[in-house]
mmCIF file of C-alpha atoms in Angstrom:
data_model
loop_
_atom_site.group_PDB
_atom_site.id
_atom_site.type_symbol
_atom_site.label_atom_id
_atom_site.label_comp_id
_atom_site.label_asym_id
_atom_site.label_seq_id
_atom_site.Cartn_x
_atom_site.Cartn_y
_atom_site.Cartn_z
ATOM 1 C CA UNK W 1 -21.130 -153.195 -101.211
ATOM 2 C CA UNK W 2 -24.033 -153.259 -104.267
ATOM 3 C CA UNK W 3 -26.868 -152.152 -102.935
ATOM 4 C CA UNK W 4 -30.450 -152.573 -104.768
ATOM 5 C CA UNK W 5 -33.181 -150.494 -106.671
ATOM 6 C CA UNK W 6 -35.971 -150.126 -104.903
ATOM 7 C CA UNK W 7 -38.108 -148.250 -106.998
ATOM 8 C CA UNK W 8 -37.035 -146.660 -110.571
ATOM 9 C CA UNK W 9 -39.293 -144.246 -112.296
ATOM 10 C CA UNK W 10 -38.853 -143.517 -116.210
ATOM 11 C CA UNK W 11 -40.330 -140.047 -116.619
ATOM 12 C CA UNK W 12 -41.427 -139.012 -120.033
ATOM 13 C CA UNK W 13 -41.047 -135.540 -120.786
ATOM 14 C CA UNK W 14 -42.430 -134.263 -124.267
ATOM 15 C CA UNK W 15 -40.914 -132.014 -125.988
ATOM 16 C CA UNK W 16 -43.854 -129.067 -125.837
ATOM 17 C CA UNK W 17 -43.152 -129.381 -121.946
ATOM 18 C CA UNK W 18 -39.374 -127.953 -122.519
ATOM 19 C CA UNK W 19 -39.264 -126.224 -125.899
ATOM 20 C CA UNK W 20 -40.543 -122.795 -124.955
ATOM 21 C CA UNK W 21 -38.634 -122.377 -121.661
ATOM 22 C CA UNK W 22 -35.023 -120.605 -121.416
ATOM 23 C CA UNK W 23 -32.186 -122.605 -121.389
ATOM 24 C CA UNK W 24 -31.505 -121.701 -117.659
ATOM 25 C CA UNK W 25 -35.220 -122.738 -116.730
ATOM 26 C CA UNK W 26 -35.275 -126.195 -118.671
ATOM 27 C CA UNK W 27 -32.001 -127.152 -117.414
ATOM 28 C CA UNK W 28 -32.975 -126.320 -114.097
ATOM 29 C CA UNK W 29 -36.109 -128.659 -114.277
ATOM 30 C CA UNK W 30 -34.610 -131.541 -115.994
ATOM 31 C CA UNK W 31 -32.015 -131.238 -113.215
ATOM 32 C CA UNK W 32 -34.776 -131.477 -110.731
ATOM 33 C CA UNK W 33 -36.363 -133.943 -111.634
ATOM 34 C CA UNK W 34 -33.096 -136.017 -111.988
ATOM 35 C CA UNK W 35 -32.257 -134.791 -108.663
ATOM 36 C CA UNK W 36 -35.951 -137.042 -107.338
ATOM 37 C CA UNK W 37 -34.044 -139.873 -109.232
ATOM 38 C CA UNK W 38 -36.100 -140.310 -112.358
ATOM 39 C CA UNK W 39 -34.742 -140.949 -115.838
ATOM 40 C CA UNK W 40 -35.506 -138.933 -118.257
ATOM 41 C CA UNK W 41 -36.996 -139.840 -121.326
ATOM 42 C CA UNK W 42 -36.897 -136.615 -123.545
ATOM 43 C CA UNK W 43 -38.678 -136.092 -127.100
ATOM 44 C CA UNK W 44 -35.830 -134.445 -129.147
ATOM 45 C CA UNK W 45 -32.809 -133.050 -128.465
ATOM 46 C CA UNK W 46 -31.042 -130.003 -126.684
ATOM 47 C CA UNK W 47 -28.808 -127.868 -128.436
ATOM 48 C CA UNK W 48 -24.934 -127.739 -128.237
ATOM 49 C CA UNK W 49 -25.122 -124.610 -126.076
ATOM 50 C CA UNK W 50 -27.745 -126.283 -123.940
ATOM 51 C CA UNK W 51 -25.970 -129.708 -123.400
ATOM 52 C CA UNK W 52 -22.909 -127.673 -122.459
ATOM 53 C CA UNK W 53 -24.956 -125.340 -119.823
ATOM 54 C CA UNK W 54 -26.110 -128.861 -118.851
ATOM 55 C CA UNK W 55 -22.690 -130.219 -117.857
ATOM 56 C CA UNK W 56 -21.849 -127.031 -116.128
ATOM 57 C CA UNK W 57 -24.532 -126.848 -113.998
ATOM 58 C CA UNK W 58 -24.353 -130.866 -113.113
ATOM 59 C CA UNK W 59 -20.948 -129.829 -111.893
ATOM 60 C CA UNK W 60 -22.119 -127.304 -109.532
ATOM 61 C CA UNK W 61 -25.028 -129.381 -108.299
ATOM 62 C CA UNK W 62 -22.274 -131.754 -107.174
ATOM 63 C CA UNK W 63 -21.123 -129.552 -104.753
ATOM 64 C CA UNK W 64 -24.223 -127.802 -103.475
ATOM 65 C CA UNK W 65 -26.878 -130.365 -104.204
ATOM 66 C CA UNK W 66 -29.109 -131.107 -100.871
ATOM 67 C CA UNK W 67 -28.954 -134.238 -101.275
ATOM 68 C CA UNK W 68 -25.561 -135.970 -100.776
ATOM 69 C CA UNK W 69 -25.842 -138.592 -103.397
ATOM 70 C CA UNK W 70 -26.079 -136.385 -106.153
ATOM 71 C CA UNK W 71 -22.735 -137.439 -108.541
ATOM 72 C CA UNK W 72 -23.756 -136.046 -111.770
ATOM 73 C CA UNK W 73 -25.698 -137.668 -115.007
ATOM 74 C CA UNK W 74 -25.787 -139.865 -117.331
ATOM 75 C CA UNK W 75 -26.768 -139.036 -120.775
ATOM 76 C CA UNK W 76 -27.468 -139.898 -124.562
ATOM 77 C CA UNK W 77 -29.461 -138.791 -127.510
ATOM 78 C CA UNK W 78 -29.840 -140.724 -130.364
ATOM 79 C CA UNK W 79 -31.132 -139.087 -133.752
ATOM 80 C CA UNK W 80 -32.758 -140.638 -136.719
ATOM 81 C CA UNK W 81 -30.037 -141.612 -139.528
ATOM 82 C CA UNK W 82 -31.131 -140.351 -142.495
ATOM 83 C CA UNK W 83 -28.406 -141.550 -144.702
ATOM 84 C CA UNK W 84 -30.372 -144.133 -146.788
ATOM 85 C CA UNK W 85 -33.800 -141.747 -146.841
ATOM 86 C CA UNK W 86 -33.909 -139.965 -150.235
ATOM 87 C CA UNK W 87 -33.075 -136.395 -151.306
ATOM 88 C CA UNK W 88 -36.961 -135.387 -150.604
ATOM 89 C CA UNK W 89 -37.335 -137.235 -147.472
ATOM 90 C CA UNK W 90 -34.368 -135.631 -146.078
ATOM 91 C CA UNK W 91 -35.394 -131.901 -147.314
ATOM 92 C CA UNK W 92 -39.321 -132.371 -145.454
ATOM 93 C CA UNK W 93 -37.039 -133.867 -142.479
ATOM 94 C CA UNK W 94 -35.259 -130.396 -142.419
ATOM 95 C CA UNK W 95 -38.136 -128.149 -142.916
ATOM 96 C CA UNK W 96 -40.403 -129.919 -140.352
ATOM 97 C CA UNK W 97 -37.372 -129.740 -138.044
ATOM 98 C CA UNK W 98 -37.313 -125.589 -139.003
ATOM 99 C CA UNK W 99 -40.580 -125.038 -137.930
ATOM 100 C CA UNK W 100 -41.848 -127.450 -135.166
ATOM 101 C CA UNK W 101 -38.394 -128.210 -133.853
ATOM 102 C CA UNK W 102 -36.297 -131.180 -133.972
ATOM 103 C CA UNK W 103 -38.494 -133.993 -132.258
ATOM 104 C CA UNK W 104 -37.720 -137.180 -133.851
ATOM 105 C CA UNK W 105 -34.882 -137.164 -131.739
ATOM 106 C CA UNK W 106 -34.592 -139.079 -128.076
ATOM 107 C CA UNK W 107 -32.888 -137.821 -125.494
ATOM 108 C CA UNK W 108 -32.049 -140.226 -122.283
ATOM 109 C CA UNK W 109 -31.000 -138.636 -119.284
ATOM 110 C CA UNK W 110 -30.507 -140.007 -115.384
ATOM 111 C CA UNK W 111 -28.811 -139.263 -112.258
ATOM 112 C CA UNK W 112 -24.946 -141.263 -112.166
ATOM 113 C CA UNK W 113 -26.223 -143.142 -109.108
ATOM 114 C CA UNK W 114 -28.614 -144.736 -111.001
ATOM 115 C CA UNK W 115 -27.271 -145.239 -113.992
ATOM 116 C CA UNK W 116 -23.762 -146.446 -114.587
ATOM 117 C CA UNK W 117 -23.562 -146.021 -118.222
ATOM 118 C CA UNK W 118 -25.645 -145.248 -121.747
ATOM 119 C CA UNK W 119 -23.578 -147.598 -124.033
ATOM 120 C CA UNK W 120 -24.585 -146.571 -127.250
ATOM 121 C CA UNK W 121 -23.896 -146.627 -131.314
ATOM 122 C CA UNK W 122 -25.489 -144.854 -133.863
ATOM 123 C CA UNK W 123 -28.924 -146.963 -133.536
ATOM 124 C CA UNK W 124 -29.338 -147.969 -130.098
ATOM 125 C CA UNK W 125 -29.128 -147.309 -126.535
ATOM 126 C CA UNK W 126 -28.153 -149.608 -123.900
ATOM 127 C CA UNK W 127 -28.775 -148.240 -120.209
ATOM 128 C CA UNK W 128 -26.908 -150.192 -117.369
ATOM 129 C CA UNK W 129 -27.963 -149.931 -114.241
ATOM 130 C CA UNK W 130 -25.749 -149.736 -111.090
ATOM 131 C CA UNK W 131 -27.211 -152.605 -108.966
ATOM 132 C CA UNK R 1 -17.769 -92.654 -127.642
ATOM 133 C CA UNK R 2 -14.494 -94.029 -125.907
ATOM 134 C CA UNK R 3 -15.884 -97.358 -125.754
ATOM 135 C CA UNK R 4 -15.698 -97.015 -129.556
ATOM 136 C CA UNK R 5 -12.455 -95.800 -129.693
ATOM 137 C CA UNK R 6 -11.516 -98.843 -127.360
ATOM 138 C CA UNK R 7 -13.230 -101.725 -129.644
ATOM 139 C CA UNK R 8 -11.364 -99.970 -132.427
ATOM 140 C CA UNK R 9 -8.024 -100.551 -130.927
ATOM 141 C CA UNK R 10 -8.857 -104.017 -130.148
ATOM 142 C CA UNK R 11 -9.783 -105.216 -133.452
ATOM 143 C CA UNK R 12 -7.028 -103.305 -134.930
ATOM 144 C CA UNK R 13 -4.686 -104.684 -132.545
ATOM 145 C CA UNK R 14 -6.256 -108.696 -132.717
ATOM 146 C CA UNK R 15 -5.976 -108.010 -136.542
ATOM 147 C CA UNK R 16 -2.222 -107.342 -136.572
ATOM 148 C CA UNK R 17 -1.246 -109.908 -134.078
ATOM 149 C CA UNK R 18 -3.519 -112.252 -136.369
ATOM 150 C CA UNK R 19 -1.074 -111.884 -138.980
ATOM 151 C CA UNK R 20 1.845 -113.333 -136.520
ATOM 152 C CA UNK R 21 1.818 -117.158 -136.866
ATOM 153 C CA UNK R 22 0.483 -117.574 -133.188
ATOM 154 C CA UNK R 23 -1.921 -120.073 -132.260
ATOM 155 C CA UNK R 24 -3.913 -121.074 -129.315
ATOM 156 C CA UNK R 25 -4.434 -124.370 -129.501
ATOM 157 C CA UNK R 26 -6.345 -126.420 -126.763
ATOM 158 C CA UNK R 27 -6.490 -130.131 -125.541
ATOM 159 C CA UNK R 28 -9.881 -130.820 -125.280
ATOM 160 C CA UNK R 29 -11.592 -134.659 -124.175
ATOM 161 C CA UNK R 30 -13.016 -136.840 -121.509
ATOM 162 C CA UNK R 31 -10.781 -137.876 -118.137
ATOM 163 C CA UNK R 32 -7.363 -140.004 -118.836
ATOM 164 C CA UNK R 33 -8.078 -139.536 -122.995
ATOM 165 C CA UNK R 34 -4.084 -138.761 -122.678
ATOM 166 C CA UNK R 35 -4.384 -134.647 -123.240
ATOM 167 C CA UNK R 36 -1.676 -134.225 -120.877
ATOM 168 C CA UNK R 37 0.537 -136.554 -122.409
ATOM 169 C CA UNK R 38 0.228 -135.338 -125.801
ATOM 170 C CA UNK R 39 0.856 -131.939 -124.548
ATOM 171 C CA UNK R 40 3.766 -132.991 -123.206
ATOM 172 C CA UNK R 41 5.255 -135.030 -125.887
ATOM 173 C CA UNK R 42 4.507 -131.394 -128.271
ATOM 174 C CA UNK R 43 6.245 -129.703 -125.528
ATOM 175 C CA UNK R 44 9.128 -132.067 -125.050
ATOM 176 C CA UNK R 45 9.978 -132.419 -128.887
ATOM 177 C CA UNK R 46 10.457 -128.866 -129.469
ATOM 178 C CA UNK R 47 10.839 -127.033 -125.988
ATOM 179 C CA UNK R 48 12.547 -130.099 -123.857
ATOM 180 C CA UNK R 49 10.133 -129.472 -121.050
ATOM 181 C CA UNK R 50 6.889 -131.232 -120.118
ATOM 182 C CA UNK R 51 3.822 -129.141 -119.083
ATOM 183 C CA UNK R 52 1.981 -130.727 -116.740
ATOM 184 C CA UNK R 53 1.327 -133.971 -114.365
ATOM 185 C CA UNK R 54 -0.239 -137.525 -115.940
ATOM 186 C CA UNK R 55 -1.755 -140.062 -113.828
ATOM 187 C CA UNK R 56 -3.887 -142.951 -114.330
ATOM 188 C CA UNK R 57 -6.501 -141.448 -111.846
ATOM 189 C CA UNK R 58 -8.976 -139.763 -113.250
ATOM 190 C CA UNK R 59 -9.038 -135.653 -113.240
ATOM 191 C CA UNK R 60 -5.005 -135.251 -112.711
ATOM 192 C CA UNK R 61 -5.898 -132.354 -114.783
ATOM 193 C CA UNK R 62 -7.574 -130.325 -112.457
ATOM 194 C CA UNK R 63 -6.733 -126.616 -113.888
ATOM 195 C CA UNK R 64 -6.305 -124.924 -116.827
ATOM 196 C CA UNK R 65 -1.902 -125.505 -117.865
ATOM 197 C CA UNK R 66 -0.588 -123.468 -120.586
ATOM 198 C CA UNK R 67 2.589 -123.304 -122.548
ATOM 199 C CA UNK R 68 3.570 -120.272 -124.315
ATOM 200 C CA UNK R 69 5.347 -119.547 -127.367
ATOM 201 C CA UNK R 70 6.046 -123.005 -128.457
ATOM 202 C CA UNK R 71 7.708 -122.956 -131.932
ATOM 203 C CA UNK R 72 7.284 -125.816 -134.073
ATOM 204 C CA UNK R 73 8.943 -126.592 -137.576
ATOM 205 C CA UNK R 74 7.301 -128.511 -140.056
ATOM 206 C CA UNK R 75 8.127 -129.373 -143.805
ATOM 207 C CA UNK R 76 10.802 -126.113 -143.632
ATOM 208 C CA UNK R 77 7.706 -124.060 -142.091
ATOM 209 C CA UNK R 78 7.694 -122.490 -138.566
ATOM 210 C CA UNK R 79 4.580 -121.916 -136.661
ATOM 211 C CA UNK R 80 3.910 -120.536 -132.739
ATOM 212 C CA UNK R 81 1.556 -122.334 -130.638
ATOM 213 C CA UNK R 82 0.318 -121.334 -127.167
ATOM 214 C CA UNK R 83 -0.376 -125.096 -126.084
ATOM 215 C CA UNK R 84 -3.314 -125.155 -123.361
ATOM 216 C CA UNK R 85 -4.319 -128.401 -121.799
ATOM 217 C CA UNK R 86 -7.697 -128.107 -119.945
ATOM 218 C CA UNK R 87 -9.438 -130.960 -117.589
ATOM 219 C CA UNK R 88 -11.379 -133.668 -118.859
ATOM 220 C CA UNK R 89 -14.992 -132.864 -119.747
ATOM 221 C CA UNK R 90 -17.270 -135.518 -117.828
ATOM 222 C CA UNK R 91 -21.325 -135.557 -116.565
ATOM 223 C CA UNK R 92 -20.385 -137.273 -113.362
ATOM 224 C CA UNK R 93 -17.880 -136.778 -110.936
ATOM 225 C CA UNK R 94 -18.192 -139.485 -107.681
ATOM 226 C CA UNK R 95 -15.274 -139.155 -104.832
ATOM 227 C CA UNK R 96 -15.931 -142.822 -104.623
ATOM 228 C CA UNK R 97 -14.128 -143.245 -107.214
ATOM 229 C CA UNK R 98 -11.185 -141.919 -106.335
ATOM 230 C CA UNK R 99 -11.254 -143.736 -103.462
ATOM 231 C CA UNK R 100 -10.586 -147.335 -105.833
ATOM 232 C CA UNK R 101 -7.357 -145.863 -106.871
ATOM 233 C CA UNK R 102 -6.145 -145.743 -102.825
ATOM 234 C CA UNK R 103 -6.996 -142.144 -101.967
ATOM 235 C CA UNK R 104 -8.619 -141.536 -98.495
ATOM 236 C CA UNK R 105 -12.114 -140.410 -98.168
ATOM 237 C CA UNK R 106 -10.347 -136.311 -97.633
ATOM 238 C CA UNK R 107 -8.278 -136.423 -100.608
ATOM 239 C CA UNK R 108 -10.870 -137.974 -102.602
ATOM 240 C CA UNK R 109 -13.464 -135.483 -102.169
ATOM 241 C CA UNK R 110 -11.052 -132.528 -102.138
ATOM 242 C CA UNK R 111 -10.247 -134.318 -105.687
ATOM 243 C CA UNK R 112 -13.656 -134.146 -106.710
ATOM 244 C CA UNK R 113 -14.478 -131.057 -105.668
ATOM 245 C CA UNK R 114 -11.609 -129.669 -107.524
ATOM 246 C CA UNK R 115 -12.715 -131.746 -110.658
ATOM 247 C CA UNK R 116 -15.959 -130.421 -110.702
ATOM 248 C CA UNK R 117 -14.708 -126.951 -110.650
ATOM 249 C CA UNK R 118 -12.035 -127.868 -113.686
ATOM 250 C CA UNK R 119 -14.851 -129.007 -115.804
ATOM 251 C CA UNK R 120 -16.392 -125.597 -115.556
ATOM 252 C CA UNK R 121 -13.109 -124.039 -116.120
ATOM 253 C CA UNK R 122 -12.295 -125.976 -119.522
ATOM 254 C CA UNK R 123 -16.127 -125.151 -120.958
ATOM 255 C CA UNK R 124 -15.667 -121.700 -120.618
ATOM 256 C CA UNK R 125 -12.513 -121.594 -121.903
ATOM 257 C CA UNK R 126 -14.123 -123.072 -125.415
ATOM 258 C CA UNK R 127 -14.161 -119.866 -126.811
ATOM 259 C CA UNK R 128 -10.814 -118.347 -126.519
ATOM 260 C CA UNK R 129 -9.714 -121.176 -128.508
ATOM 261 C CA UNK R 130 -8.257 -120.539 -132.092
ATOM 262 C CA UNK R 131 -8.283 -124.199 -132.679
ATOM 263 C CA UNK R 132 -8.841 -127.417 -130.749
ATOM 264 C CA UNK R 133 -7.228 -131.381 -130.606
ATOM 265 C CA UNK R 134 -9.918 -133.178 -129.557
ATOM 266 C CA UNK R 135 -8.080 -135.973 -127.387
ATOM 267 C CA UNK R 136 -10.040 -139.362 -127.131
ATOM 268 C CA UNK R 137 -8.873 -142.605 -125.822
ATOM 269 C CA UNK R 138 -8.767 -145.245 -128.973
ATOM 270 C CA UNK R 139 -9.388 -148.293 -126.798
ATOM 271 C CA UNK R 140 -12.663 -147.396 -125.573
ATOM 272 C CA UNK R 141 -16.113 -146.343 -127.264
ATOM 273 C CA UNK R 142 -16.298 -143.025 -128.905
ATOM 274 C CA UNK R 143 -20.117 -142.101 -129.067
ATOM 275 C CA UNK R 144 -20.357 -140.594 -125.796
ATOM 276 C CA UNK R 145 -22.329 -137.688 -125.417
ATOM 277 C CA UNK R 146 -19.571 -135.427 -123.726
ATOM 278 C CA UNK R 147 -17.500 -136.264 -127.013
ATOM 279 C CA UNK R 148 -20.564 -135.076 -128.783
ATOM 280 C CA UNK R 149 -20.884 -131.761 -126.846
ATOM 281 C CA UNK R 150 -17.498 -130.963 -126.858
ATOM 282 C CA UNK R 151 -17.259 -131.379 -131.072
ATOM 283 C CA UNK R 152 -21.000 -129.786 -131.390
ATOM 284 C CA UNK R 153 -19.810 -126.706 -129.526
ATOM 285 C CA UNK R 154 -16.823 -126.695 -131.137
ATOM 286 C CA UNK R 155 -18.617 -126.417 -134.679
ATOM 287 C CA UNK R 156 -20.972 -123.699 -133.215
ATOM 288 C CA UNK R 157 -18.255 -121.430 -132.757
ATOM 289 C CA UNK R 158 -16.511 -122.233 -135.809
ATOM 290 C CA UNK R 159 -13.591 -123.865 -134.423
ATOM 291 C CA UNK R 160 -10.889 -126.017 -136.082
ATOM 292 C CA UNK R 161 -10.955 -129.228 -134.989
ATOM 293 C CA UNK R 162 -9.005 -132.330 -135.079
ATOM 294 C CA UNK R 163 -9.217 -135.509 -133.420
ATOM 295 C CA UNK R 164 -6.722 -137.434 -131.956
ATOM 296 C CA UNK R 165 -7.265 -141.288 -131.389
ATOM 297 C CA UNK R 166 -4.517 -141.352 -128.973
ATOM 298 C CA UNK R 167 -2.930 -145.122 -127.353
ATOM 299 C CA UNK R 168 -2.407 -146.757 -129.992
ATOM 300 C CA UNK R 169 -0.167 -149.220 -128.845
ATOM 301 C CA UNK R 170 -2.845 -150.469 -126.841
ATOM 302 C CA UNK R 171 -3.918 -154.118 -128.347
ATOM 303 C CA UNK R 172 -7.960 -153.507 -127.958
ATOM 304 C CA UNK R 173 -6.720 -149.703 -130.370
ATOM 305 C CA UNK R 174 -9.353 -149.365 -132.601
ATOM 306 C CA UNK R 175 -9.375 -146.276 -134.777
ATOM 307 C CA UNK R 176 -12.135 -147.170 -137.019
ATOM 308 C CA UNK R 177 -14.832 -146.506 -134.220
ATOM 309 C CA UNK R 178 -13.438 -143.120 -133.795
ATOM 310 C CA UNK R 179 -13.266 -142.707 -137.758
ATOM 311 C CA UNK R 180 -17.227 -144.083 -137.851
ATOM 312 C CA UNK R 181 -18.517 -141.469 -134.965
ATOM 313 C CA UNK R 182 -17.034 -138.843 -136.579
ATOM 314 C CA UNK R 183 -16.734 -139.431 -140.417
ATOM 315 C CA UNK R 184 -16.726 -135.249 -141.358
ATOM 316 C CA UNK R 185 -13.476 -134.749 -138.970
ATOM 317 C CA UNK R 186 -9.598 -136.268 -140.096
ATOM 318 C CA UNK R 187 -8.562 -138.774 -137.567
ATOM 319 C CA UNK R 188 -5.031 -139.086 -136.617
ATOM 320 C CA UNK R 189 -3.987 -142.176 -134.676
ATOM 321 C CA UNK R 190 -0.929 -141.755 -132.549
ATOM 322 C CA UNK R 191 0.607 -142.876 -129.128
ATOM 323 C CA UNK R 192 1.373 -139.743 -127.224
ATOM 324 C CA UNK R 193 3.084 -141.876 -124.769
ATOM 325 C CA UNK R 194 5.858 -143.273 -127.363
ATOM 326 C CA UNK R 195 5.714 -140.311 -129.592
ATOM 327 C CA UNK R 196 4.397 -142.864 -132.569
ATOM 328 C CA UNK R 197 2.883 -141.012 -135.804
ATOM 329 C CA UNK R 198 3.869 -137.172 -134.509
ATOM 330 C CA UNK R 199 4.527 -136.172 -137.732
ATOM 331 C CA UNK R 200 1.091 -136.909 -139.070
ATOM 332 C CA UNK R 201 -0.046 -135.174 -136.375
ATOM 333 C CA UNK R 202 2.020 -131.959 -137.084
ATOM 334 C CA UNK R 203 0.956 -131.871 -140.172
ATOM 335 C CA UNK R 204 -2.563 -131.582 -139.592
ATOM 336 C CA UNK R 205 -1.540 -128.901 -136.492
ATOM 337 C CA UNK R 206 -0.502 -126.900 -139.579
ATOM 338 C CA UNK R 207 -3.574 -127.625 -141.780
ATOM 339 C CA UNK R 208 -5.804 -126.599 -138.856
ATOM 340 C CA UNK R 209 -3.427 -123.071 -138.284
ATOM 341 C CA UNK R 210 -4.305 -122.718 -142.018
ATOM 342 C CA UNK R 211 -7.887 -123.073 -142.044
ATOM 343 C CA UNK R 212 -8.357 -120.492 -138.645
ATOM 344 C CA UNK R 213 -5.990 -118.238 -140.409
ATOM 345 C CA UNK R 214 -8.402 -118.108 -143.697
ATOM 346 C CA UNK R 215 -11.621 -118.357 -141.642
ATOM 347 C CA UNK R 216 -9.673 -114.521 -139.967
ATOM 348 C CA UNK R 217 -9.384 -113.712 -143.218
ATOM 349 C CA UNK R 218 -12.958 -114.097 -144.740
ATOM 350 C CA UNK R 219 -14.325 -112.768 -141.265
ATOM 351 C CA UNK R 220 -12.423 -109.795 -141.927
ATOM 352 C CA UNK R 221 -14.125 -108.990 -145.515
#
């Protein structure tokens, strides 16, 4: 049976608001605030090590999570593509990136009952919705 | 003092099996990528038995299968591989799905609670890995993030890595997409269900044995 969206709430979160916690305490809030069914709309990117931490702890939320509905996530970053910048435009990419952190990226994450699937390619990002 | 002595005899005991041409070489991709069925085929063409289960639901794969001590020839050269298939890497896991391919609403969450808990199982298993196949299904889209996280990680812990576009007898194949997401990485293109293009892919197994064994070796100095 396809049920509707009531209500869906796109939740900004910038990238001073994550970048100074551990990874245990920013993937616990971004998993929080998944869990109130928001999507995410992250400036930048996490790290391998953080993405993987990610998917492990989705998998135990799917067991223990309060709320019944929780089925896991949905997610996608997308990062510039600096093929066709120049040789300097790439190095002051690389050194901005070394010392304020890598936030020209986007990062899209939401809860799987939300969203079905981030198609995506190397410029774009399509979100469909499960309706 | 004695834990001393201990890490001693463990790096001088790693370092002389090193020298052995033993591998342990995981299967590593999303759900129904075919990691099972490659394994198999490996295991079939030089051991005659299979190692584990396929199905077309999702997360057949459940737990960690190995395969020890599998010898394989190539080109007049023989190398030993400890084969070991791990469960499908995925950000969602939903018993209802399950429940499409017939299962009852029991089995179907048993299913997925066992899933869950293989998912964990193959991430931690990342680093015990001398070098990994990256499995991924050529007939659908390849930039998915859990594709991304499994080759980022892979990278970070300076792993060997192939890929594997794997059904390619399938009409909508398409190894270009695969070759485009991931142009630093060799793609081999094979059908692990026919055993089509093994022998490209057995040469690369070799390749990648070659590269850990000099990435040992420059640790080492």
């Amino acid at each position: 049976m396809k049920r509707k969206i009531k209500d869906l709430t796109l939740q900004f979160v910038p990238y001073t608001e994550i970048s100074n916690l551990t990874p245990y305490k920013k993937i616990k809030k971004l998993l929080d605030m998944i869990d109130e069914n928001k999507i995410l709309i992250i400036q930048g990117k996490l790290e391998p090590h953080e993405e993987k931490d990610l998917i492990e702890e989705t998998m135990r939320k799917i067991g223990t999570s309060k709320k019944a509905k929780f089925r896991g996530i949905e997610l996608a970053s997308l990062v510039p593509n600096m093929k066709n910048s120049n040789v300097f435009d790439n190095f002051k990419t690389r050194v901005a990136n070394m010392l304020v952190g890598e936030r020209d990226a986007l990062t899209i994450i939401g809860p799987a009952t939300i969203v079905k699937e981030i198609k995506r390619d190397p410029s774009k990002m399509q979100l469909l919705l499960k309706t | 003092m004695i834990k001393a002595i201990k890490d001693f005899m463990r790096k001088l005991f790693s370092g002389l099996f090193s020298i052995k041409n033993n591998f342990k070489m995981g299967f590593y991709g999303p759900p129904n990528s075919g990691k099972t069925t490659l394994a198999n085929r490996i295991c079939k063409d030089w051991t005659g038995d299979e190692l584990g289960k396929t199905s077309k639901i999702p997360h057949e794969t459940r737990e960690i299968q190995f395969k020890e001590k599998v010898e394989i020839e190539y080109k007049g050269n023989k190398l030993t591989f400890k084969l070991i298939d791990t469960p499908g890497i995925s950000t969602k896991i939903d018993y209802e799905d399950f429940m499409k391919f017939g299962l009852n609403e029991k089995d179907a969450k048993k299913r997925a609670k066992e899933a869950t808990r293989g998912v964990i199982e193959s991430i931690r298993w990342l680093d015990d890995m001398d070098m990994v196949v990256v499995v991924l299904d050529g007939t659908k889209n390849p930039y998915t993030q859990v594709n991304i996280t499994i080759i980022g990680n892979l990278v970070a812990r300076k792993i060997p890595v192939l890929i594997v576009a794997n059904k390619s007898d399938q009409r909508n194949f398409n190894v270009k997409k695969i070759e485009a997401a991931f142009p630093q990485y060799r793609v081999v293109s094979l059908s692990a269900k026919f055993g089509k293009n093994m022998e490209e892919f057995y040469e690369n197994a070799f390749a990648l044995a070659k590269q850990r064994r000099s990435m040992k070796k420059k640790r080492k100095r």
